[in-house]
PDB file of C-alpha atoms in Angstrom:
ATOM      1  CA  UNK H   1     -17.841  88.994   8.353  1.00 91.00           C
ATOM      2  CA  UNK H   2     -17.727  87.107   5.047  1.00 96.00           C
ATOM      3  CA  UNK H   3     -16.959  83.394   4.821  1.00 98.00           C
ATOM      4  CA  UNK H   4     -14.737  82.536   1.844  1.00 98.00           C
ATOM      5  CA  UNK H   5     -13.974  79.066   0.501  1.00 98.00           C
ATOM      6  CA  UNK H   6     -10.665  78.930  -1.387  1.00 98.00           C
ATOM      7  CA  UNK H   7     -10.097  75.845  -3.548  1.00 98.00           C
ATOM      8  CA  UNK H   8      -7.083  74.874  -5.644  1.00 98.00           C
ATOM      9  CA  UNK H   9      -7.321  72.017  -8.128  1.00 97.00           C
ATOM     10  CA  UNK H  10      -3.888  71.822  -9.784  1.00 96.00           C
ATOM     11  CA  UNK H  11      -1.758  68.761  -8.956  1.00 94.00           C
ATOM     12  CA  UNK H  12       1.328  70.931  -9.374  1.00 94.00           C
ATOM     13  CA  UNK H  13       2.959  72.667  -6.435  1.00 91.00           C
ATOM     14  CA  UNK H  14       5.109  75.788  -6.682  1.00 87.00           C
ATOM     15  CA  UNK H  15       5.115  75.586 -10.501  1.00 90.00           C
ATOM     16  CA  UNK H  16       1.326  76.005 -10.626  1.00 95.00           C
ATOM     17  CA  UNK H  17       0.217  79.359 -12.015  1.00 96.00           C
ATOM     18  CA  UNK H  18      -3.398  78.871 -10.904  1.00 96.00           C
ATOM     19  CA  UNK H  19      -2.229  78.218  -7.340  1.00 97.00           C
ATOM     20  CA  UNK H  20       0.050  81.225  -7.414  1.00 97.00           C
ATOM     21  CA  UNK H  21      -2.677  83.561  -8.648  1.00 97.00           C
ATOM     22  CA  UNK H  22      -5.429  82.256  -6.372  1.00 98.00           C
ATOM     23  CA  UNK H  23      -3.057  82.606  -3.412  1.00 97.00           C
ATOM     24  CA  UNK H  24      -2.303  86.190  -4.418  1.00 97.00           C
ATOM     25  CA  UNK H  25      -6.000  86.952  -4.618  1.00 97.00           C
ATOM     26  CA  UNK H  26      -6.702  85.486  -1.185  1.00 98.00           C
ATOM     27  CA  UNK H  27      -3.668  87.161   0.379  1.00 97.00           C
ATOM     28  CA  UNK H  28      -4.722  90.544  -1.008  1.00 96.00           C
ATOM     29  CA  UNK H  29      -8.278  89.979   0.159  1.00 96.00           C
ATOM     30  CA  UNK H  30      -7.116  88.996   3.649  1.00 96.00           C
ATOM     31  CA  UNK H  31      -4.988  92.147   3.864  1.00 96.00           C
ATOM     32  CA  UNK H  32      -7.974  94.311   2.903  1.00 94.00           C
ATOM     33  CA  UNK H  33     -10.544  92.359   4.962  1.00 95.00           C
ATOM     34  CA  UNK H  34      -8.762  90.788   7.962  1.00 96.00           C
ATOM     35  CA  UNK H  35     -12.071  90.117   9.708  1.00 96.00           C
ATOM     36  CA  UNK H  36     -13.236  87.619   7.064  1.00 96.00           C
ATOM     37  CA  UNK H  37     -12.929  83.849   7.540  1.00 97.00           C
ATOM     38  CA  UNK H  38     -11.172  81.837   4.819  1.00 98.00           C
ATOM     39  CA  UNK H  39     -11.390  78.052   4.525  1.00 98.00           C
ATOM     40  CA  UNK H  40      -9.041  76.211   2.181  1.00 98.00           C
ATOM     41  CA  UNK H  41      -9.306  72.938   0.279  1.00 98.00           C
ATOM     42  CA  UNK H  42      -6.541  71.515  -1.894  1.00 98.00           C
ATOM     43  CA  UNK H  43      -8.134  69.178  -4.430  1.00 98.00           C
ATOM     44  CA  UNK H  44      -4.957  68.845  -6.464  1.00 97.00           C
ATOM     45  CA  UNK H  45      -2.987  67.266  -3.636  1.00 97.00           C
ATOM     46  CA  UNK H  46      -5.913  65.821  -1.694  1.00 98.00           C
ATOM     47  CA  UNK H  47      -8.522  64.735  -4.276  1.00 98.00           C
ATOM     48  CA  UNK H  48     -12.015  63.706  -3.352  1.00 98.00           C
ATOM     49  CA  UNK H  49     -13.426  60.391  -4.614  1.00 97.00           C
ATOM     50  CA  UNK H  50     -15.441  60.033  -7.762  1.00 97.00           C
ATOM     51  CA  UNK H  51     -19.105  59.207  -7.352  1.00 97.00           C
ATOM     52  CA  UNK H  52     -20.014  55.520  -7.577  1.00 97.00           C
ATOM     53  CA  UNK H  53     -23.158  53.405  -7.766  1.00 97.00           C
ATOM     54  CA  UNK H  54     -23.840  53.584  -4.023  1.00 97.00           C
ATOM     55  CA  UNK H  55     -23.474  57.386  -4.093  1.00 97.00           C
ATOM     56  CA  UNK H  56     -25.997  57.658  -6.925  1.00 97.00           C
ATOM     57  CA  UNK H  57     -28.477  55.370  -5.178  1.00 97.00           C
ATOM     58  CA  UNK H  58     -28.167  57.370  -1.939  1.00 97.00           C
ATOM     59  CA  UNK H  59     -28.279  60.769  -3.592  1.00 96.00           C
ATOM     60  CA  UNK H  60     -31.515  60.053  -5.433  1.00 94.00           C
ATOM     61  CA  UNK H  61     -33.421  58.369  -2.599  1.00 95.00           C
ATOM     62  CA  UNK H  62     -34.973  59.712   0.622  1.00 93.00           C
ATOM     63  CA  UNK H  63     -32.539  59.762   3.571  1.00 93.00           C
ATOM     64  CA  UNK H  64     -34.994  57.842   5.765  1.00 94.00           C
ATOM     65  CA  UNK H  65     -34.687  54.856   3.397  1.00 96.00           C
ATOM     66  CA  UNK H  66     -30.899  54.700   3.513  1.00 96.00           C
ATOM     67  CA  UNK H  67     -29.096  51.604   4.668  1.00 96.00           C
ATOM     68  CA  UNK H  68     -25.835  52.058   6.603  1.00 96.00           C
ATOM     69  CA  UNK H  69     -24.019  51.508   3.293  1.00 96.00           C
ATOM     70  CA  UNK H  70     -25.911  54.314   1.561  1.00 96.00           C
ATOM     71  CA  UNK H  71     -25.439  56.649   4.522  1.00 97.00           C
ATOM     72  CA  UNK H  72     -21.699  56.020   4.375  1.00 97.00           C
ATOM     73  CA  UNK H  73     -21.688  56.575   0.600  1.00 97.00           C
ATOM     74  CA  UNK H  74     -22.741  60.205   1.114  1.00 98.00           C
ATOM     75  CA  UNK H  75     -20.532  60.962   4.117  1.00 97.00           C
ATOM     76  CA  UNK H  76     -17.815  62.806   2.199  1.00 98.00           C
ATOM     77  CA  UNK H  77     -20.336  64.466  -0.100  1.00 98.00           C
ATOM     78  CA  UNK H  78     -22.295  65.787   2.878  1.00 98.00           C
ATOM     79  CA  UNK H  79     -19.124  67.260   4.360  1.00 98.00           C
ATOM     80  CA  UNK H  80     -18.266  68.946   1.062  1.00 98.00           C
ATOM     81  CA  UNK H  81     -21.790  70.280   0.523  1.00 98.00           C
ATOM     82  CA  UNK H  82     -21.977  71.630   4.074  1.00 98.00           C
ATOM     83  CA  UNK H  83     -18.630  73.386   3.607  1.00 98.00           C
ATOM     84  CA  UNK H  84     -19.717  74.763   0.238  1.00 98.00           C
ATOM     85  CA  UNK H  85     -23.031  76.089   1.520  1.00 98.00           C
ATOM     86  CA  UNK H  86     -21.400  77.655   4.593  1.00 98.00           C
ATOM     87  CA  UNK H  87     -19.373  79.977   2.358  1.00 98.00           C
ATOM     88  CA  UNK H  88     -20.587  83.335   1.079  1.00 98.00           C
ATOM     89  CA  UNK H  89     -17.926  83.622  -1.613  1.00 98.00           C
ATOM     90  CA  UNK H  90     -15.628  81.291  -3.490  1.00 98.00           C
ATOM     91  CA  UNK H  91     -12.136  81.583  -4.931  1.00 98.00           C
ATOM     92  CA  UNK H  92     -11.275  78.748  -7.328  1.00 98.00           C
ATOM     93  CA  UNK H  93      -7.858  78.165  -8.883  1.00 98.00           C
ATOM     94  CA  UNK H  94      -8.374  76.002 -11.980  1.00 98.00           C
ATOM     95  CA  UNK H  95      -5.833  75.085 -14.665  1.00 98.00           C
ATOM     96  CA  UNK H  96      -7.040  74.144 -18.140  1.00 97.00           C
ATOM     97  CA  UNK H  97      -6.475  70.496 -19.045  1.00 97.00           C
ATOM     98  CA  UNK H  98      -7.389  69.351 -22.543  1.00 96.00           C
ATOM     99  CA  UNK H  99      -9.619  72.403 -23.084  1.00 97.00           C
ATOM    100  CA  UNK H 100     -11.544  71.841 -19.828  1.00 97.00           C
ATOM    101  CA  UNK H 101     -11.042  71.392 -16.084  1.00 98.00           C
ATOM    102  CA  UNK H 102      -8.868  68.847 -14.212  1.00 97.00           C
ATOM    103  CA  UNK H 103     -10.547  65.622 -13.125  1.00 97.00           C
ATOM    104  CA  UNK H 104      -9.855  66.638  -9.517  1.00 97.00           C
ATOM    105  CA  UNK H 105     -12.210  69.592  -9.859  1.00 98.00           C
ATOM    106  CA  UNK H 106     -14.789  67.598 -11.830  1.00 98.00           C
ATOM    107  CA  UNK H 107     -14.899  64.984  -9.055  1.00 98.00           C
ATOM    108  CA  UNK H 108     -15.507  67.766  -6.532  1.00 98.00           C
ATOM    109  CA  UNK H 109     -18.301  69.269  -8.635  1.00 98.00           C
ATOM    110  CA  UNK H 110     -19.959  65.867  -8.954  1.00 98.00           C
ATOM    111  CA  UNK H 111     -19.893  65.541  -5.159  1.00 98.00           C
ATOM    112  CA  UNK H 112     -21.569  68.899  -4.479  1.00 98.00           C
ATOM    113  CA  UNK H 113     -24.187  68.995  -7.246  1.00 98.00           C
ATOM    114  CA  UNK H 114     -26.805  67.196  -5.189  1.00 97.00           C
ATOM    115  CA  UNK H 115     -30.595  66.977  -5.476  1.00 96.00           C
ATOM    116  CA  UNK H 116     -32.358  68.697  -2.562  1.00 94.00           C
ATOM    117  CA  UNK H 117     -29.059  70.130  -1.352  1.00 97.00           C
ATOM    118  CA  UNK H 118     -27.775  72.389  -4.115  1.00 98.00           C
ATOM    119  CA  UNK H 119     -30.586  71.998  -6.660  1.00 97.00           C
ATOM    120  CA  UNK H 120     -34.220  70.946  -6.588  1.00 95.00           C
ATOM    121  CA  UNK H 121     -36.507  69.104  -8.969  1.00 88.00           C
ATOM    122  CA  UNK H 122     -40.161  69.727  -8.108  1.00 84.00           C
ATOM    123  CA  UNK H 123     -43.411  71.189  -9.444  1.00 83.00           C
ATOM    124  CA  UNK H 124     -41.566  74.436 -10.140  1.00 80.00           C
ATOM    125  CA  UNK H 125     -39.073  72.610 -12.344  1.00 87.00           C
ATOM    126  CA  UNK H 126     -35.318  72.620 -11.865  1.00 91.00           C
ATOM    127  CA  UNK H 127     -34.126  75.238  -9.381  1.00 95.00           C
ATOM    128  CA  UNK H 128     -30.678  76.140  -8.110  1.00 97.00           C
ATOM    129  CA  UNK H 129     -30.585  76.366  -4.312  1.00 97.00           C
ATOM    130  CA  UNK H 130     -27.245  78.197  -3.991  1.00 98.00           C
ATOM    131  CA  UNK H 131     -28.429  81.787  -3.950  1.00 96.00           C
ATOM    132  CA  UNK H 132     -26.886  85.150  -3.057  1.00 96.00           C
ATOM    133  CA  UNK H 133     -23.256  84.033  -3.337  1.00 98.00           C
ATOM    134  CA  UNK H 134     -20.297  85.150  -5.467  1.00 98.00           C
ATOM    135  CA  UNK H 135     -17.336  83.393  -7.047  1.00 98.00           C
ATOM    136  CA  UNK H 136     -14.084  84.296  -8.732  1.00 98.00           C
ATOM    137  CA  UNK H 137     -12.526  81.611 -10.910  1.00 98.00           C
ATOM    138  CA  UNK H 138      -8.855  82.070 -11.768  1.00 98.00           C
ATOM    139  CA  UNK H 139      -7.776  79.901 -14.685  1.00 98.00           C
ATOM    140  CA  UNK H 140      -4.364  79.108 -16.151  1.00 96.00           C
ATOM    141  CA  UNK H 141      -4.179  78.196 -19.842  1.00 95.00           C
ATOM    142  CA  UNK H 142      -1.176  77.212 -21.943  1.00 93.00           C
ATOM    143  CA  UNK H 143      -2.426  78.926 -25.107  1.00 95.00           C
ATOM    144  CA  UNK H 144      -4.522  81.973 -25.892  1.00 93.00           C
ATOM    145  CA  UNK H 145      -8.219  81.143 -25.551  1.00 94.00           C
ATOM    146  CA  UNK H 146      -9.429  84.753 -25.373  1.00 92.00           C
ATOM    147  CA  UNK H 147     -12.486  85.797 -27.376  1.00 92.00           C
ATOM    148  CA  UNK H 148     -10.489  87.039 -30.372  1.00 93.00           C
ATOM    149  CA  UNK H 149      -8.183  84.028 -30.557  1.00 95.00           C
ATOM    150  CA  UNK H 150      -8.659  81.264 -33.152  1.00 95.00           C
ATOM    151  CA  UNK H 151      -8.552  78.863 -30.195  1.00 95.00           C
ATOM    152  CA  UNK H 152     -11.573  80.454 -28.508  1.00 96.00           C
ATOM    153  CA  UNK H 153     -13.979  77.747 -29.773  1.00 96.00           C
ATOM    154  CA  UNK H 154     -11.864  75.156 -27.932  1.00 97.00           C
ATOM    155  CA  UNK H 155     -12.503  76.758 -24.544  1.00 97.00           C
ATOM    156  CA  UNK H 156     -14.870  74.332 -22.836  1.00 98.00           C
ATOM    157  CA  UNK H 157     -13.592  75.374 -19.415  1.00 98.00           C
ATOM    158  CA  UNK H 158     -15.314  78.701 -18.781  1.00 98.00           C
ATOM    159  CA  UNK H 159     -18.624  77.753 -20.500  1.00 98.00           C
ATOM    160  CA  UNK H 160     -18.817  74.523 -18.498  1.00 98.00           C
ATOM    161  CA  UNK H 161     -18.099  76.199 -15.169  1.00 98.00           C
ATOM    162  CA  UNK H 162     -20.645  78.956 -15.855  1.00 98.00           C
ATOM    163  CA  UNK H 163     -23.216  76.308 -16.774  1.00 98.00           C
ATOM    164  CA  UNK H 164     -22.732  73.892 -13.883  1.00 98.00           C
ATOM    165  CA  UNK H 165     -22.498  76.563 -11.189  1.00 98.00           C
ATOM    166  CA  UNK H 166     -25.410  78.431 -12.752  1.00 98.00           C
ATOM    167  CA  UNK H 167     -27.395  75.198 -12.598  1.00 98.00           C
ATOM    168  CA  UNK H 168     -27.121  75.210  -8.807  1.00 98.00           C
ATOM    169  CA  UNK H 169     -27.877  78.939  -8.601  1.00 98.00           C
ATOM    170  CA  UNK H 170     -24.385  80.427  -8.457  1.00 98.00           C
ATOM    171  CA  UNK H 171     -24.458  82.941 -11.304  1.00 98.00           C
ATOM    172  CA  UNK H 172     -22.424  85.884  -9.961  1.00 98.00           C
ATOM    173  CA  UNK H 173     -19.083  84.620 -11.286  1.00 98.00           C
ATOM    174  CA  UNK H 174     -16.009  86.616 -12.283  1.00 97.00           C
ATOM    175  CA  UNK H 175     -13.322  84.955 -14.414  1.00 98.00           C
ATOM    176  CA  UNK H 176      -9.669  85.927 -14.445  1.00 98.00           C
ATOM    177  CA  UNK H 177      -8.128  83.918 -17.275  1.00 97.00           C
ATOM    178  CA  UNK H 178      -4.343  83.792 -17.532  1.00 95.00           C
ATOM    179  CA  UNK H 179      -3.773  82.797 -21.175  1.00 95.00           C
ATOM    180  CA  UNK H 180      -0.651  81.968 -23.220  1.00 90.00           C
ATOM    181  CA  UNK H 181       1.342  80.598 -20.297  1.00 92.00           C
ATOM    182  CA  UNK H 182       3.360  78.294 -22.575  1.00 89.00           C
ATOM    183  CA  UNK H 183       4.276  81.079 -24.979  1.00 82.00           C
ATOM    184  CA  UNK H 184       7.414  82.789 -23.670  1.00 79.00           C
ATOM    185  CA  UNK H 185       7.116  86.570 -23.598  1.00 82.00           C
ATOM    186  CA  UNK H 186       3.326  86.370 -23.748  1.00 90.00           C
ATOM    187  CA  UNK H 187       3.340  84.528 -20.426  1.00 91.00           C
ATOM    188  CA  UNK H 188       4.811  87.462 -18.511  1.00 90.00           C
ATOM    189  CA  UNK H 189       2.301  89.857 -20.037  1.00 92.00           C
ATOM    190  CA  UNK H 190      -0.608  87.536 -19.286  1.00 92.00           C
ATOM    191  CA  UNK H 191       0.418  87.018 -15.657  1.00 94.00           C
ATOM    192  CA  UNK H 192       0.888  90.769 -15.216  1.00 92.00           C
ATOM    193  CA  UNK H 193      -2.586  91.392 -16.645  1.00 94.00           C
ATOM    194  CA  UNK H 194      -4.084  88.735 -14.358  1.00 94.00           C
ATOM    195  CA  UNK H 195      -2.535  90.475 -11.355  1.00 95.00           C
ATOM    196  CA  UNK H 196      -4.043  93.788 -12.440  1.00 94.00           C
ATOM    197  CA  UNK H 197      -7.445  92.111 -12.741  1.00 95.00           C
ATOM    198  CA  UNK H 198      -7.011  90.547  -9.312  1.00 95.00           C
ATOM    199  CA  UNK H 199      -6.349  93.921  -7.699  1.00 94.00           C
ATOM    200  CA  UNK H 200      -9.222  95.553  -9.541  1.00 94.00           C
ATOM    201  CA  UNK H 201     -11.574  92.800  -8.403  1.00 94.00           C
ATOM    202  CA  UNK H 202     -10.346  93.039  -4.806  1.00 93.00           C
ATOM    203  CA  UNK H 203     -11.372  96.699  -4.854  1.00 88.00           C
ATOM    204  CA  UNK H 204     -14.945  95.990  -5.994  1.00 89.00           C
ATOM    205  CA  UNK H 205     -15.817  92.365  -5.129  1.00 88.00           C
TER     206      UNK H 205
END
């Protein structure tokens, strides 16, 4: 049995393309692998808090030195990290906002990128501790940010996500990017292509 963590980050509801596509991926996966366990977190409608000074102090100090205030500061983060580490695979639905990710998803990333939990700093240098896992990231973009597009240099979304997840050791990442969603006829073609990529990935993931 495989444990999958499915996360949506769009604040939109039924009008969200990233939600629609991530749901289709998970539904297709469940149909093909009914024995797998799927946990769901909706960051768009139920955001997690941003890190604050107490969180930073607690995160970068030994647990045995924590005051009740510092212990409480990491309570939500510990829950999120435990949930993240319990999964074998991840399905993320992420819209592009201002060439990058929504603040809801950035807040989540800041909560789970934790010293001695998801990465280590020691005599061996910086090491990612999240090993042997896979992720698929389904993005929704208003314009065309594909490699041959003149807007490609403005895509800070995929490079950032590859970098930050790679930092914690998660390097087996597949992207399904739905581009041109604000461009009329191109939208239908892009969504159709994303659905083809979803099915292809279901068959080999």
